[in-house]
PDB file of C-alpha atoms in Angstrom:
ATOM      1  CA  ASP A   1    -166.389  44.497  78.138  1.00 71.00           C
ATOM      2  CA  GLN A   2    -165.036  46.276  75.107  1.00 81.00           C
ATOM      3  CA  GLN A   3    -161.286  46.701  75.669  1.00 92.00           C
ATOM      4  CA  VAL A   4    -160.676  48.543  72.457  1.00 95.00           C
ATOM      5  CA  LYS A   5    -163.173  51.113  71.358  1.00 95.00           C
ATOM      6  CA  GLN A   6    -163.712  53.021  68.163  1.00 96.00           C
ATOM      7  CA  ASN A   7    -166.507  55.440  69.077  1.00 92.00           C
ATOM      8  CA  SER A   8    -167.100  56.794  65.593  1.00 95.00           C
ATOM      9  CA  PRO A   9    -168.815  54.322  63.310  1.00 95.00           C
ATOM     10  CA  SER A  10    -168.328  56.509  60.311  1.00 96.00           C
ATOM     11  CA  LEU A  11    -166.288  59.513  59.053  1.00 97.00           C
ATOM     12  CA  SER A  12    -166.638  61.359  55.790  1.00 98.00           C
ATOM     13  CA  VAL A  13    -163.743  63.546  54.451  1.00 98.00           C
ATOM     14  CA  GLN A  14    -163.072  65.467  51.299  1.00 97.00           C
ATOM     15  CA  GLU A  15    -160.320  64.378  48.992  1.00 97.00           C
ATOM     16  CA  GLY A  16    -156.986  65.910  49.771  1.00 97.00           C
ATOM     17  CA  ARG A  17    -157.968  66.697  53.396  1.00 97.00           C
ATOM     18  CA  ILE A  18    -156.664  64.937  56.598  1.00 98.00           C
ATOM     19  CA  SER A  19    -158.567  61.900  57.921  1.00 98.00           C
ATOM     20  CA  ILE A  20    -158.251  61.320  61.600  1.00 98.00           C
ATOM     21  CA  LEU A  21    -159.482  58.055  63.044  1.00 98.00           C
ATOM     22  CA  ASN A  22    -159.499  57.498  66.765  1.00 98.00           C
ATOM     23  CA  CYS A  23    -159.315  54.503  69.134  1.00 98.00           C
ATOM     24  CA  ASP A  24    -159.324  54.156  72.897  1.00 97.00           C
ATOM     25  CA  TYR A  25    -158.289  51.222  75.025  1.00 97.00           C
ATOM     26  CA  THR A  26    -158.811  50.281  78.654  1.00 96.00           C
ATOM     27  CA  ASN A  27    -156.287  47.519  79.311  1.00 92.00           C
ATOM     28  CA  SER A  28    -152.881  48.960  80.461  1.00 92.00           C
ATOM     29  CA  MET A  29    -151.181  45.735  79.635  1.00 91.00           C
ATOM     30  CA  PHE A  30    -151.543  46.515  75.883  1.00 93.00           C
ATOM     31  CA  ASP A  31    -148.191  47.415  74.409  1.00 90.00           C
ATOM     32  CA  TYR A  32    -148.594  46.805  70.749  1.00 91.00           C
ATOM     33  CA  PHE A  33    -151.113  48.486  68.529  1.00 93.00           C
ATOM     34  CA  LEU A  34    -152.059  48.101  64.889  1.00 93.00           C
ATOM     35  CA  TRP A  35    -154.420  49.477  62.242  1.00 96.00           C
ATOM     36  CA  TYR A  36    -155.982  47.302  59.636  1.00 96.00           C
ATOM     37  CA  LYS A  37    -157.969  48.349  56.598  1.00 97.00           C
ATOM     38  CA  LYS A  38    -160.909  46.239  55.201  1.00 95.00           C
ATOM     39  CA  TYR A  39    -162.763  46.551  51.955  1.00 93.00           C
ATOM     40  CA  PRO A  40    -166.149  44.793  51.487  1.00 88.00           C
ATOM     41  CA  ALA A  41    -165.978  41.009  50.796  1.00 81.00           C
ATOM     42  CA  GLU A  42    -162.148  41.140  51.582  1.00 88.00           C
ATOM     43  CA  GLY A  43    -160.239  40.186  54.631  1.00 92.00           C
ATOM     44  CA  PRO A  44    -158.517  43.015  56.673  1.00 94.00           C
ATOM     45  CA  THR A  45    -155.016  44.058  55.505  1.00 93.00           C
ATOM     46  CA  PHE A  46    -152.296  45.410  57.762  1.00 91.00           C
ATOM     47  CA  LEU A  47    -151.744  49.036  57.497  1.00 95.00           C
ATOM     48  CA  ILE A  48    -149.378  50.303  60.267  1.00 94.00           C
ATOM     49  CA  SER A  49    -148.395  49.465  63.791  1.00 92.00           C
ATOM     50  CA  ILE A  50    -146.796  51.075  66.846  1.00 93.00           C
ATOM     51  CA  SER A  51    -145.222  49.694  70.003  1.00 90.00           C
ATOM     52  CA  SER A  52    -145.734  51.358  73.393  1.00 91.00           C
ATOM     53  CA  ILE A  53    -142.061  52.519  73.522  1.00 92.00           C
ATOM     54  CA  LYS A  54    -142.945  54.927  70.685  1.00 93.00           C
ATOM     55  CA  ASP A  55    -145.431  57.785  70.521  1.00 95.00           C
ATOM     56  CA  LYS A  56    -145.432  58.140  66.726  1.00 97.00           C
ATOM     57  CA  ASN A  57    -144.840  55.972  63.780  1.00 96.00           C
ATOM     58  CA  GLU A  58    -145.058  57.174  60.157  1.00 97.00           C
ATOM     59  CA  ASP A  59    -145.382  55.359  56.803  1.00 95.00           C
ATOM     60  CA  GLY A  60    -145.975  57.441  53.804  1.00 97.00           C
ATOM     61  CA  ARG A  61    -149.422  59.134  54.085  1.00 97.00           C
ATOM     62  CA  PHE A  62    -150.159  57.176  57.294  1.00 98.00           C
ATOM     63  CA  THR A  63    -149.155  58.220  60.816  1.00 98.00           C
ATOM     64  CA  VAL A  64    -150.211  56.600  63.950  1.00 98.00           C
ATOM     65  CA  PHE A  65    -149.904  58.473  67.254  1.00 98.00           C
ATOM     66  CA  LEU A  66    -150.018  56.896  70.701  1.00 97.00           C
ATOM     67  CA  ASN A  67    -150.866  58.590  73.976  1.00 97.00           C
ATOM     68  CA  LYS A  68    -150.228  56.065  76.634  1.00 95.00           C
ATOM     69  CA  SER A  69    -151.355  58.250  79.562  1.00 95.00           C
ATOM     70  CA  ALA A  70    -154.776  58.751  77.878  1.00 96.00           C
ATOM     71  CA  LYS A  71    -154.841  55.175  76.455  1.00 96.00           C
ATOM     72  CA  HIS A  72    -155.618  56.654  73.105  1.00 97.00           C
ATOM     73  CA  LEU A  73    -154.287  56.226  69.652  1.00 97.00           C
ATOM     74  CA  SER A  74    -155.133  57.872  66.324  1.00 98.00           C
ATOM     75  CA  LEU A  75    -154.475  57.224  62.665  1.00 98.00           C
ATOM     76  CA  HIS A  76    -153.846  60.169  60.423  1.00 98.00           C
ATOM     77  CA  ILE A  77    -154.098  59.961  56.694  1.00 98.00           C
ATOM     78  CA  VAL A  78    -152.813  62.929  54.732  1.00 97.00           C
ATOM     79  CA  PRO A  79    -153.781  63.635  52.038  1.00 97.00           C
ATOM     80  CA  SER A  80    -156.851  61.512  51.939  1.00 98.00           C
ATOM     81  CA  GLN A  81    -157.732  59.724  48.608  1.00 97.00           C
ATOM     82  CA  PRO A  82    -160.967  58.056  47.425  1.00 96.00           C
ATOM     83  CA  GLY A  83    -159.139  54.803  47.420  1.00 96.00           C
ATOM     84  CA  ASP A  84    -158.766  55.085  51.214  1.00 97.00           C
ATOM     85  CA  SER A  85    -162.522  54.568  51.531  1.00 97.00           C
ATOM     86  CA  ALA A  86    -162.783  51.470  53.610  1.00 97.00           C
ATOM     87  CA  VAL A  87    -163.506  50.272  57.218  1.00 96.00           C
ATOM     88  CA  TYR A  88    -160.528  50.827  59.533  1.00 98.00           C
ATOM     89  CA  PHE A  89    -159.996  48.584  62.629  1.00 96.00           C
ATOM     90  CA  CYS A  90    -157.790  49.430  65.473  1.00 96.00           C
ATOM     91  CA  ALA A  91    -156.334  46.430  67.316  1.00 94.00           C
ATOM     92  CA  ALA A  92    -154.142  45.928  70.434  1.00 93.00           C
ATOM     93  CA  SER A  93    -152.269  43.148  72.093  1.00 90.00           C
ATOM     94  CA  ALA A  94    -150.310  42.500  75.265  1.00 87.00           C
ATOM     95  CA  SER A  95    -147.284  41.517  73.230  1.00 71.00           C
ATOM     96  CA  SER A  96    -146.198  41.634  69.629  1.00 61.00           C
ATOM     97  CA  GLY A  97    -146.898  37.763  69.565  1.00 63.00           C
ATOM     98  CA  GLY A  98    -150.180  37.762  71.337  1.00 76.00           C
ATOM     99  CA  LYS A  99    -153.750  37.582  70.128  1.00 85.00           C
ATOM    100  CA  LEU A 100    -155.232  40.757  68.882  1.00 90.00           C
ATOM    101  CA  ILE A 101    -158.269  42.508  70.418  1.00 92.00           C
ATOM    102  CA  PHE A 102    -160.154  44.644  67.750  1.00 94.00           C
ATOM    103  CA  GLY A 103    -162.354  47.665  67.968  1.00 95.00           C
ATOM    104  CA  GLN A 104    -165.708  48.071  66.283  1.00 95.00           C
ATOM    105  CA  GLY A 105    -164.284  49.698  63.240  1.00 96.00           C
ATOM    106  CA  THR A 106    -164.783  53.092  61.567  1.00 97.00           C
ATOM    107  CA  GLU A 107    -166.053  53.401  57.995  1.00 97.00           C
ATOM    108  CA  LEU A 108    -164.105  56.071  56.214  1.00 98.00           C
ATOM    109  CA  SER A 109    -165.569  57.696  53.066  1.00 98.00           C
ATOM    110  CA  VAL A 110    -163.349  60.003  51.101  1.00 98.00           C
ATOM    111  CA  LYS A 111    -165.387  62.085  48.696  1.00 96.00           C
ATOM    112  CA  PRO A 112    -163.869  63.458  45.443  1.00 92.00           C
TER     113      PRO A 112
ATOM    114  CA  ASP B   1    -146.026  36.765  51.003  1.00 68.00           C
ATOM    115  CA  VAL B   2    -148.015  34.767  53.373  1.00 66.00           C
ATOM    116  CA  LYS B   3    -151.177  33.406  51.869  1.00 89.00           C
ATOM    117  CA  VAL B   4    -154.154  32.416  53.938  1.00 94.00           C
ATOM    118  CA  THR B   5    -156.928  30.675  52.027  1.00 95.00           C
ATOM    119  CA  GLN B   6    -160.472  30.158  53.126  1.00 95.00           C
ATOM    120  CA  SER B   7    -162.199  27.458  51.204  1.00 88.00           C
ATOM    121  CA  SER B   8    -165.450  29.219  50.543  1.00 90.00           C
ATOM    122  CA  ARG B   9    -166.313  32.882  49.956  1.00 92.00           C
ATOM    123  CA  TYR B  10    -170.074  32.388  50.392  1.00 95.00           C
ATOM    124  CA  LEU B  11    -172.041  29.625  52.162  1.00 96.00           C
ATOM    125  CA  VAL B  12    -175.752  29.248  52.714  1.00 97.00           C
ATOM    126  CA  LYS B  13    -176.709  26.553  55.270  1.00 97.00           C
ATOM    127  CA  ARG B  14    -179.882  25.436  56.900  1.00 97.00           C
ATOM    128  CA  THR B  15    -180.637  25.685  60.728  1.00 98.00           C
ATOM    129  CA  GLY B  16    -179.226  22.672  62.589  1.00 97.00           C
ATOM    130  CA  GLU B  17    -176.694  21.639  59.894  1.00 97.00           C
ATOM    131  CA  LYS B  18    -173.109  20.915  60.859  1.00 97.00           C
ATOM    132  CA  VAL B  19    -170.954  23.480  59.114  1.00 97.00           C
ATOM    133  CA  PHE B  20    -167.185  23.195  58.394  1.00 97.00           C
ATOM    134  CA  LEU B  21    -165.152  26.331  57.518  1.00 97.00           C
ATOM    135  CA  GLU B  22    -161.602  25.570  56.377  1.00 96.00           C
ATOM    136  CA  CYS B  23    -158.511  27.756  56.486  1.00 97.00           C
ATOM    137  CA  VAL B  24    -155.132  26.840  55.148  1.00 96.00           C
ATOM    138  CA  GLN B  25    -151.916  28.983  55.472  1.00 94.00           C
ATOM    139  CA  ASP B  26    -148.684  28.379  53.458  1.00 91.00           C
ATOM    140  CA  MET B  27    -145.999  29.819  55.732  1.00 83.00           C
ATOM    141  CA  ASP B  28    -145.541  27.336  58.596  1.00 84.00           C
ATOM    142  CA  HIS B  29    -147.020  29.822  61.090  1.00 86.00           C
ATOM    143  CA  GLU B  30    -147.690  28.355  64.522  1.00 87.00           C
ATOM    144  CA  ASN B  31    -150.568  30.799  65.366  1.00 91.00           C
ATOM    145  CA  MET B  32    -153.902  30.652  63.746  1.00 94.00           C
ATOM    146  CA  PHE B  33    -157.171  32.447  64.723  1.00 95.00           C
ATOM    147  CA  TRP B  34    -160.811  32.541  63.848  1.00 97.00           C
ATOM    148  CA  TYR B  35    -162.824  35.784  64.136  1.00 97.00           C
ATOM    149  CA  ARG B  36    -166.363  36.700  63.107  1.00 96.00           C
ATOM    150  CA  GLN B  37    -167.108  40.261  61.961  1.00 94.00           C
ATOM    151  CA  ASP B  38    -170.600  41.859  62.651  1.00 93.00           C
ATOM    152  CA  PRO B  39    -171.703  45.427  61.986  1.00 88.00           C
ATOM    153  CA  GLY B  40    -171.148  47.564  65.150  1.00 87.00           C
ATOM    154  CA  LEU B  41    -169.271  44.770  66.974  1.00 91.00           C
ATOM    155  CA  GLY B  42    -165.947  44.672  65.015  1.00 91.00           C
ATOM    156  CA  LEU B  43    -164.008  41.544  64.918  1.00 94.00           C
ATOM    157  CA  ARG B  44    -164.533  39.118  67.867  1.00 94.00           C
ATOM    158  CA  LEU B  45    -162.296  36.219  68.534  1.00 94.00           C
ATOM    159  CA  ILE B  46    -163.859  32.791  68.476  1.00 97.00           C
ATOM    160  CA  TYR B  47    -161.014  30.389  68.914  1.00 96.00           C
ATOM    161  CA  PHE B  48    -157.286  30.365  68.368  1.00 94.00           C
ATOM    162  CA  SER B  49    -154.473  27.798  68.205  1.00 94.00           C
ATOM    163  CA  TYR B  50    -150.825  28.150  68.995  1.00 90.00           C
ATOM    164  CA  ASP B  51    -149.707  24.756  67.635  1.00 89.00           C
ATOM    165  CA  VAL B  52    -151.024  21.475  66.175  1.00 91.00           C
ATOM    166  CA  LYS B  53    -153.693  19.908  68.346  1.00 87.00           C
ATOM    167  CA  MET B  54    -153.717  22.883  70.652  1.00 90.00           C
ATOM    168  CA  LYS B  55    -156.634  25.283  70.890  1.00 93.00           C
ATOM    169  CA  GLU B  56    -157.874  27.982  73.168  1.00 93.00           C
ATOM    170  CA  LYS B  57    -161.247  29.567  73.535  1.00 95.00           C
ATOM    171  CA  GLY B  58    -161.557  33.239  72.450  1.00 93.00           C
ATOM    172  CA  ASP B  59    -164.287  35.646  73.590  1.00 92.00           C
ATOM    173  CA  ILE B  60    -167.312  34.107  71.888  1.00 95.00           C
ATOM    174  CA  PRO B  61    -166.612  30.160  71.575  1.00 97.00           C
ATOM    175  CA  GLU B  62    -170.181  29.121  72.316  1.00 96.00           C
ATOM    176  CA  GLY B  63    -171.701  27.083  69.555  1.00 96.00           C
ATOM    177  CA  TYR B  64    -168.299  26.593  67.787  1.00 98.00           C
ATOM    178  CA  SER B  65    -165.474  24.119  67.960  1.00 97.00           C
ATOM    179  CA  VAL B  66    -162.182  23.879  66.094  1.00 97.00           C
ATOM    180  CA  SER B  67    -159.652  21.356  64.809  1.00 96.00           C
ATOM    181  CA  ARG B  68    -156.007  21.683  64.054  1.00 96.00           C
ATOM    182  CA  GLU B  69    -154.576  18.337  62.939  1.00 94.00           C
ATOM    183  CA  LYS B  70    -151.932  19.780  60.714  1.00 94.00           C
ATOM    184  CA  LYS B  71    -150.011  23.032  61.218  1.00 93.00           C
ATOM    185  CA  GLU B  72    -151.138  24.542  57.995  1.00 94.00           C
ATOM    186  CA  ARG B  73    -154.920  23.953  58.437  1.00 96.00           C
ATOM    187  CA  PHE B  74    -157.320  25.305  61.095  1.00 97.00           C
ATOM    188  CA  SER B  75    -161.025  24.365  60.797  1.00 97.00           C
ATOM    189  CA  LEU B  76    -163.916  26.030  62.482  1.00 98.00           C
ATOM    190  CA  ILE B  77    -167.007  23.887  63.078  1.00 98.00           C
ATOM    191  CA  LEU B  78    -170.572  25.062  63.744  1.00 97.00           C
ATOM    192  CA  GLU B  79    -171.992  21.968  65.552  1.00 94.00           C
ATOM    193  CA  SER B  80    -175.609  22.930  64.826  1.00 97.00           C
ATOM    194  CA  ALA B  81    -175.864  26.119  62.851  1.00 97.00           C
ATOM    195  CA  SER B  82    -178.305  28.746  64.052  1.00 97.00           C
ATOM    196  CA  THR B  83    -179.488  31.931  62.453  1.00 97.00           C
ATOM    197  CA  ASN B  84    -177.545  34.055  64.945  1.00 97.00           C
ATOM    198  CA  GLN B  85    -174.415  32.555  63.427  1.00 98.00           C
ATOM    199  CA  THR B  86    -174.988  34.343  60.176  1.00 98.00           C
ATOM    200  CA  SER B  87    -171.844  36.444  59.875  1.00 97.00           C
ATOM    201  CA  MET B  88    -168.519  37.058  58.088  1.00 95.00           C
ATOM    202  CA  TYR B  89    -165.980  34.650  59.329  1.00 97.00           C
ATOM    203  CA  LEU B  90    -162.287  35.511  59.053  1.00 97.00           C
ATOM    204  CA  CYS B  91    -159.327  33.258  59.531  1.00 97.00           C
ATOM    205  CA  ALA B  92    -155.837  34.693  60.313  1.00 94.00           C
ATOM    206  CA  SER B  93    -152.380  33.319  60.879  1.00 92.00           C
ATOM    207  CA  MET B  94    -149.416  35.034  62.538  1.00 86.00           C
ATOM    208  CA  VAL B  95    -145.748  34.785  63.136  1.00 72.00           C
ATOM    209  CA  LYS B  96    -144.595  36.552  66.320  1.00 66.00           C
ATOM    210  CA  GLY B  97    -143.835  40.269  65.895  1.00 64.00           C
ATOM    211  CA  TYR B  98    -145.493  40.582  62.520  1.00 66.00           C
ATOM    212  CA  GLY B  99    -149.125  40.805  63.197  1.00 77.00           C
ATOM    213  CA  TYR B 100    -151.797  38.982  61.387  1.00 87.00           C
ATOM    214  CA  THR B 101    -152.411  37.966  57.829  1.00 90.00           C
ATOM    215  CA  PHE B 102    -156.056  37.362  57.153  1.00 94.00           C
ATOM    216  CA  GLY B 103    -157.934  35.303  54.622  1.00 95.00           C
ATOM    217  CA  SER B 104    -160.565  36.779  52.324  1.00 94.00           C
ATOM    218  CA  GLY B 105    -163.381  35.726  54.583  1.00 95.00           C
ATOM    219  CA  THR B 106    -166.452  33.417  54.340  1.00 96.00           C
ATOM    220  CA  ARG B 107    -169.832  35.022  54.282  1.00 95.00           C
ATOM    221  CA  LEU B 108    -172.120  32.489  56.002  1.00 97.00           C
ATOM    222  CA  THR B 109    -175.892  32.782  55.933  1.00 97.00           C
ATOM    223  CA  VAL B 110    -177.886  30.287  58.012  1.00 98.00           C
ATOM    224  CA  VAL B 111    -181.543  30.071  57.009  1.00 97.00           C
TER     225      VAL B 111
END
């Protein structure tokens, strides 16, 4: 049973445009959400997080939105750059100190 | 910065071999995790540990075991490697409230 789902395996965006990556979850106990970025042959690196008490968190070009009623979160990258091309994983946990459950990942390709 | 080191980047092993994947972190973190990454399946939790000599099964523990004799080291053991264990293996450590720090991964091929 996939508790965290990323339904788009891939996304292609033009440089300078907005990239929107989506993630859905089923477990209402999740209250902490993170996005990780992964390049080939490297481990994932933390990008941005949000707790369930917020509906938006922004860090530079990256913004994460949380819609608790819909059990949906999204990552916006504006403007997209070729260096953003990577696999993005959404993750969730039932507390900030708990184990993370990951989605399947979305491979973002930003074309010059 | 926290450093999580996985001893091998690439490994090729034969079916039936016993395989050890080592992971070391340098920040005295209590929590450590082993995941495997497969295309279309994302990262799946194999085992985790909240303290020395403590371990808990994740979502896919079958065919694996772990060892945590010292706080900084968390080892994943494939008792008898099989071809369906060919994967990218990722170790992570965590301090509460700050998410995971991952190692660079070990690409294991079982032939």
